[in-house]
């Protein structure tokens, strides 16, 4: 609980009154409602809402209401000072990386969700998820007079038996034409089928793009998407031009290698600590136990104690699933996935982000996200840890590095009234870097924090407001 004056009852009443005032249009909080609160300022609250978007949407579908509050002083910060491994074992803690300590991971997860380009994990083909509404608009943008053949996939590389079933299904739905292995033909009762694997598509409609065809094209696209379970194709033939085949999917499906599609990626999916983003083999730890020639996933800290831990072969130690690693941020110097971004040195990362090619709309969309990233990266560079990578394990950091990283996380946030206790943070620092550290302490003090430093460095002692010598 926050620090308040008076007796306990007054404190509780004050807290309840503060929460009630913070909840918009919510005189009563039902057990079936969802309350999202944050005591770390509007910036962190917005990030939390973005990351929890899936849970919020699910809750709304269940009929519940969602209230969002900034709880202010109600939820003061709590600090963990030990940054080892799980329960003293040699299993790396998934949260104990600079990207997690500084909260930069939260920002990059949102950045990739908003700007990332999805590729097929199998063949690398760029995938584009679309909706029936967008398909209709694209088809209507074709030149007037373009002939469209709208197709619904029924079978891909199936046997003759499966093809016969698909043809019966098409007949049952009332279709009179199909495409078999790329050849359009009339649907007959005893259809002759070629040898080998068979691909069957139903011809949903054949229509010419002209004024007044929007309603019909819309109905045909929606029907094709429904029959094709979120996928469809369209043959567009314009006068004087060769036919082009357009492929559409609601699920990031790859039509080139026919790999299974996946849903649109949200911010939570770019966390290796979530089921959506973690490598399925190592469960997001990035390491496995080596048993002979086999790699075995770590299922308990007891299993890992004394075992030989090696980088997971499935994810290369990145901790992410193939789908997440196949999503990249486009860049003039070459696109990178989130693991590659985390593997960059912090000072190089800022230069890389500065040269992103963003449209005006994209720049506006991610402006708050980039602002949060830049502010933290600037602080890390100012504290002379720009040579580190965001994927560096916390257990490999020196005490001084770890304390400076933690300082950067708080300097970049909106917390006030925090008590910091640091034990010799100048260890390993050049004398010029000590002066930068003093500047950071002054900034923290001016923001309303209290800093207690155990130190022998003359510059730190000289800058202190109060000095206590203990023999």
XYZ file of C-alpha atoms in Angstrom, residues 72-442:
371
model
C -1.385 6.337 -8.840
C 0.090 5.883 -5.407
C -2.042 2.797 -4.656
C 0.478 0.414 -6.219
C 4.019 1.478 -5.255
C 6.935 -0.220 -7.034
C 8.473 -3.376 -5.684
C 12.076 -4.271 -6.437
C 13.797 -7.642 -6.677
C 17.492 -7.447 -5.851
C 18.627 -10.980 -6.634
C 19.215 -11.672 -10.325
C 20.461 -15.233 -10.409
C 18.682 -18.265 -11.839
C 15.624 -20.305 -10.965
C 15.865 -21.246 -7.295
C 19.661 -21.215 -7.424
C 19.804 -23.718 -10.319
C 21.673 -23.215 -13.576
C 18.444 -22.637 -15.550
C 18.429 -19.041 -16.843
C 15.436 -17.020 -15.662
C 13.430 -15.950 -18.741
C 12.890 -12.427 -17.396
C 16.476 -11.710 -16.321
C 17.820 -10.084 -19.430
C 18.548 -6.387 -20.059
C 15.534 -6.234 -22.386
C 13.313 -7.291 -19.492
C 14.993 -5.277 -16.754
C 14.711 -2.046 -18.759
C 11.186 -2.843 -20.069
C 12.524 -2.443 -23.614
C 11.064 -5.867 -24.437
C 7.547 -4.507 -23.879
C 8.174 -1.720 -26.382
C 9.762 -3.942 -29.010
C 6.895 -6.432 -28.738
C 4.438 -3.658 -29.593
C 6.735 -2.299 -32.336
C 6.935 -5.673 -34.090
C 3.182 -6.244 -33.707
C 2.481 -2.919 -35.436
C 5.211 -2.846 -38.112
C 6.436 -6.417 -38.539
C 6.173 -8.166 -41.896
C 5.177 -11.826 -41.667
C 7.044 -14.397 -43.774
C 6.443 -18.092 -44.283
C 8.661 -20.031 -41.823
C 9.171 -22.726 -44.482
C 10.020 -20.848 -47.699
C 10.451 -17.211 -46.582
C 7.630 -15.923 -48.825
C 6.146 -12.616 -47.628
C 2.646 -13.279 -46.265
C -0.194 -10.824 -46.185
C -3.263 -11.423 -44.080
C -6.371 -9.735 -45.397
C -10.094 -9.488 -44.763
C -12.991 -10.024 -47.214
C -13.604 -6.264 -47.198
C -10.047 -5.532 -48.319
C -10.246 -8.253 -50.988
C -13.386 -6.641 -52.407
C -11.711 -3.229 -52.543
C -8.662 -4.672 -54.323
C -10.790 -6.489 -56.899
C -12.895 -3.383 -57.541
C -9.685 -1.412 -58.121
C -8.956 -3.555 -61.196
C -9.474 -1.757 -64.547
C -13.075 -1.624 -65.726
C -13.830 -4.586 -67.956
C -11.492 -6.962 -66.096
C -12.910 -10.501 -65.986
C -12.748 -12.086 -62.533
C -12.973 -15.798 -61.771
C -13.421 -16.244 -58.025
C -12.292 -19.647 -56.694
C -12.767 -21.420 -53.367
C -10.119 -24.066 -52.462
C -11.580 -27.499 -51.685
C -8.596 -29.872 -51.863
C -4.815 -29.537 -52.099
C -2.655 -32.402 -53.471
C -5.188 -35.064 -52.544
C -5.893 -38.593 -53.755
C -8.578 -39.584 -56.283
C -10.853 -40.668 -53.461
C -10.473 -37.317 -51.702
C -10.996 -35.518 -55.022
C -14.234 -37.413 -55.664
C -15.475 -36.338 -52.208
C -14.524 -32.720 -52.940
C -16.405 -32.797 -56.254
C -19.513 -34.237 -54.589
C -19.310 -31.472 -51.999
C -19.070 -28.829 -54.749
C -22.103 -30.344 -56.475
C -23.995 -30.378 -53.178
C -23.296 -26.657 -52.761
C -24.744 -25.982 -56.199
C -21.575 -25.185 -58.167
C -21.466 -26.074 -61.858
C -17.789 -25.393 -62.598
C -14.536 -26.399 -60.907
C -10.810 -26.053 -61.500
C -8.823 -29.282 -61.403
C -5.020 -28.954 -61.271
C -5.289 -25.483 -62.800
C -7.731 -26.424 -65.601
C -11.262 -24.957 -65.599
C -14.002 -27.435 -66.525
C -17.708 -28.147 -66.165
C -18.673 -30.218 -63.127
C -19.934 -33.587 -64.377
C -21.485 -36.517 -62.582
C -18.729 -38.995 -63.507
C -15.830 -36.565 -63.657
C -12.665 -37.822 -65.296
C -9.683 -37.197 -63.075
C -6.012 -37.074 -64.095
C -3.415 -39.271 -62.413
C -1.339 -38.136 -59.472
C -2.081 -35.616 -56.725
C -5.190 -33.522 -57.297
C -6.037 -29.933 -56.380
C -9.711 -28.998 -56.605
C -11.250 -25.509 -56.464
C -14.892 -24.513 -56.885
C -15.684 -21.682 -59.301
C -17.816 -19.459 -57.084
C -18.447 -16.734 -59.652
C -17.345 -15.274 -62.967
C -17.935 -11.560 -63.201
C -16.733 -8.468 -65.078
C -15.621 -5.413 -63.081
C -17.950 -2.521 -63.883
C -20.152 -0.033 -62.080
C -22.820 -1.657 -59.936
C -20.991 -4.953 -59.320
C -19.834 -4.246 -55.738
C -22.690 -6.140 -54.069
C -22.233 -9.262 -56.202
C -18.439 -9.292 -55.800
C -18.849 -8.872 -52.038
C -21.240 -11.839 -51.792
C -18.949 -14.019 -53.930
C -15.803 -13.147 -51.966
C -17.497 -13.826 -48.629
C -18.812 -17.175 -49.897
C -15.403 -18.186 -51.292
C -13.679 -17.261 -48.023
C -16.243 -19.223 -46.026
C -15.926 -22.367 -48.176
C -12.124 -22.050 -48.361
C -11.877 -21.622 -44.553
C -10.358 -18.162 -44.804
C -8.550 -18.555 -48.145
C -9.501 -17.903 -51.780
C -8.009 -17.265 -55.210
C -9.068 -15.029 -58.064
C -8.039 -15.079 -61.729
C -8.051 -11.512 -63.086
C -7.903 -11.064 -66.868
C -7.660 -7.476 -68.186
C -7.880 -6.569 -71.873
C -4.489 -6.668 -73.584
C -2.771 -8.151 -70.506
C -1.947 -11.666 -69.398
C -3.983 -13.307 -66.656
C -2.826 -12.869 -63.081
C -3.732 -15.141 -60.203
C -4.391 -13.406 -56.892
C -4.236 -15.323 -53.593
C -5.847 -14.154 -50.363
C -5.859 -15.488 -46.814
C -7.217 -14.351 -43.469
C -4.654 -16.492 -41.624
C -1.224 -15.625 -43.102
C -1.343 -18.801 -45.176
C 1.486 -19.424 -47.631
C 0.174 -20.424 -51.071
C 3.671 -21.120 -52.395
C 4.572 -24.056 -50.156
C 1.105 -24.605 -48.641
C 2.408 -24.356 -45.087
C -0.350 -23.930 -42.471
C -1.237 -20.342 -41.728
C -1.351 -18.639 -38.376
C -3.383 -15.833 -36.854
C -2.363 -12.191 -36.887
C 0.479 -11.634 -34.422
C -0.158 -9.376 -31.457
C 2.295 -7.869 -28.990
C 2.044 -10.800 -26.570
C 3.105 -13.230 -29.312
C 6.525 -11.558 -29.494
C 7.355 -12.563 -25.932
C 9.219 -15.842 -25.491
C 7.540 -16.072 -22.087
C 4.131 -16.595 -23.738
C 2.840 -19.808 -25.278
C 2.218 -17.962 -28.557
C 5.850 -16.863 -28.953
C 7.961 -19.474 -27.179
C 9.920 -22.190 -28.965
C 7.916 -25.392 -28.595
C 11.023 -27.526 -28.009
C 12.738 -25.597 -25.204
C 9.568 -23.863 -23.942
C 11.150 -20.429 -24.340
C 14.254 -21.070 -22.225
C 16.639 -21.184 -25.188
C 18.550 -24.076 -23.602
C 18.117 -27.841 -23.407
C 19.742 -30.680 -21.504
C 22.211 -32.664 -23.601
C 21.690 -36.398 -23.089
C 24.018 -38.270 -25.405
C 23.189 -37.174 -28.936
C 19.725 -35.944 -28.005
C 18.538 -32.617 -26.654
C 15.882 -32.919 -23.954
C 13.681 -29.975 -22.912
C 14.139 -28.719 -19.358
C 11.067 -29.612 -17.338
C 12.323 -28.863 -13.826
C 15.190 -27.156 -12.039
C 16.137 -30.506 -10.482
C 16.608 -31.993 -13.962
C 18.950 -29.143 -14.940
C 21.122 -29.246 -11.813
C 24.522 -30.625 -12.771
C 23.414 -31.282 -16.362
C 25.091 -29.989 -19.514
C 22.947 -27.168 -20.886
C 23.291 -26.330 -24.559
C 21.522 -23.879 -26.881
C 18.287 -25.319 -28.250
C 18.780 -26.560 -31.820
C 15.177 -25.822 -32.778
C 15.402 -22.071 -32.099
C 19.195 -21.622 -32.077
C 19.034 -20.376 -28.496
C 16.805 -17.415 -29.452
C 13.886 -18.811 -27.403
C 11.307 -17.903 -30.082
C 9.034 -20.032 -32.273
C 9.641 -20.262 -36.052
C 6.589 -18.080 -36.755
C 7.948 -15.257 -34.606
C 11.444 -15.546 -36.089
C 9.856 -15.314 -39.559
C 8.402 -11.884 -38.741
C 10.800 -9.035 -39.527
C 11.046 -5.261 -39.391
C 11.813 -3.975 -42.915
C 14.975 -1.860 -43.086
C 17.093 -0.344 -45.887
C 20.161 -2.258 -44.649
C 18.265 -5.541 -44.329
C 15.260 -6.712 -42.341
C 15.742 -8.211 -38.860
C 13.568 -10.390 -36.656
C 13.124 -9.686 -32.961
C 15.905 -12.082 -31.896
C 18.352 -10.361 -34.263
C 17.334 -6.965 -32.875
C 17.924 -8.164 -29.314
C 21.350 -9.495 -30.362
C 22.529 -6.046 -31.516
C 24.666 -3.849 -29.286
C 22.528 -1.176 -27.671
C 24.460 1.745 -29.169
C 24.230 0.180 -32.665
C 20.544 -0.520 -32.166
C 19.722 3.173 -31.842
C 21.411 3.961 -35.172
C 19.552 1.072 -36.808
C 16.185 2.298 -35.504
C 16.918 5.877 -36.607
C 17.248 4.726 -40.210
C 13.941 2.812 -40.366
C 11.930 3.774 -43.453
C 8.474 4.653 -42.149
C 5.510 6.192 -43.920
C 3.804 9.178 -42.286
C 1.012 6.911 -41.064
C 3.449 4.341 -39.636
C 5.515 7.055 -37.930
C 2.402 8.391 -36.188
C 1.304 4.888 -35.240
C 4.533 3.971 -33.439
C 5.682 7.428 -32.266
C 4.972 6.730 -28.535
C 6.632 3.306 -28.796
C 9.804 4.656 -30.401
C 9.899 7.491 -27.869
C 9.930 4.949 -25.028
C 12.656 2.917 -26.753
C 14.878 5.926 -27.513
C 14.631 7.328 -23.979
C 15.797 4.038 -22.436
C 18.520 3.428 -25.015
C 19.847 6.964 -24.484
C 20.038 6.353 -20.739
C 21.803 3.019 -21.195
C 24.370 4.669 -23.470
C 24.748 7.559 -21.018
C 25.417 5.029 -18.253
C 28.101 3.449 -20.470
C 26.480 0.063 -21.004
C 25.811 0.619 -24.714
C 28.228 -2.206 -25.530
C 25.792 -4.765 -24.081
C 23.082 -6.585 -26.034
C 19.479 -6.811 -24.869
C 19.660 -10.620 -25.035
C 22.579 -10.838 -22.589
C 21.766 -13.142 -19.667
C 21.473 -11.312 -16.363
C 23.729 -13.808 -14.595
C 26.649 -12.845 -16.873
C 26.427 -9.153 -15.949
C 28.723 -7.623 -13.362
C 27.169 -6.022 -10.321
C 27.966 -2.554 -11.649
C 26.449 -3.291 -15.065
C 23.313 -4.672 -13.512
C 22.847 -1.698 -11.195
C 23.321 0.780 -14.056
C 20.794 -1.098 -16.211
C 18.297 -0.980 -13.377
C 18.969 2.729 -12.930
C 18.211 3.299 -16.599
C 14.874 1.507 -16.259
C 13.798 3.819 -13.439
C 15.135 6.991 -14.997
C 13.091 6.173 -18.084
C 9.893 5.551 -16.114
C 7.432 7.759 -14.276
C 7.862 6.416 -10.740
C 8.384 8.756 -7.812
C 9.188 8.243 -4.159
C 11.381 5.164 -4.644
C 14.217 4.305 -2.281
C 17.335 3.009 -4.089
C 20.105 1.212 -2.235
C 23.240 0.647 -4.346
C 26.369 -1.174 -3.311
C 29.498 0.232 -5.018
C 27.896 0.994 -8.433
C 31.171 2.521 -9.700
C 32.934 -0.852 -9.843
C 34.626 -1.173 -13.233
C 33.762 2.374 -14.331
C 36.160 4.861 -15.902
C 36.386 8.144 -13.940
C 34.529 9.941 -16.798
C 31.697 7.439 -16.513
C 31.490 8.025 -12.771
C 30.567 11.647 -13.486
C 27.748 10.457 -15.755
C 26.563 8.175 -12.963
C 26.506 11.136 -10.580
C 24.365 13.043 -13.102
C 21.905 10.144 -13.115
C 21.750 10.143 -9.320
C 20.998 13.863 -9.385
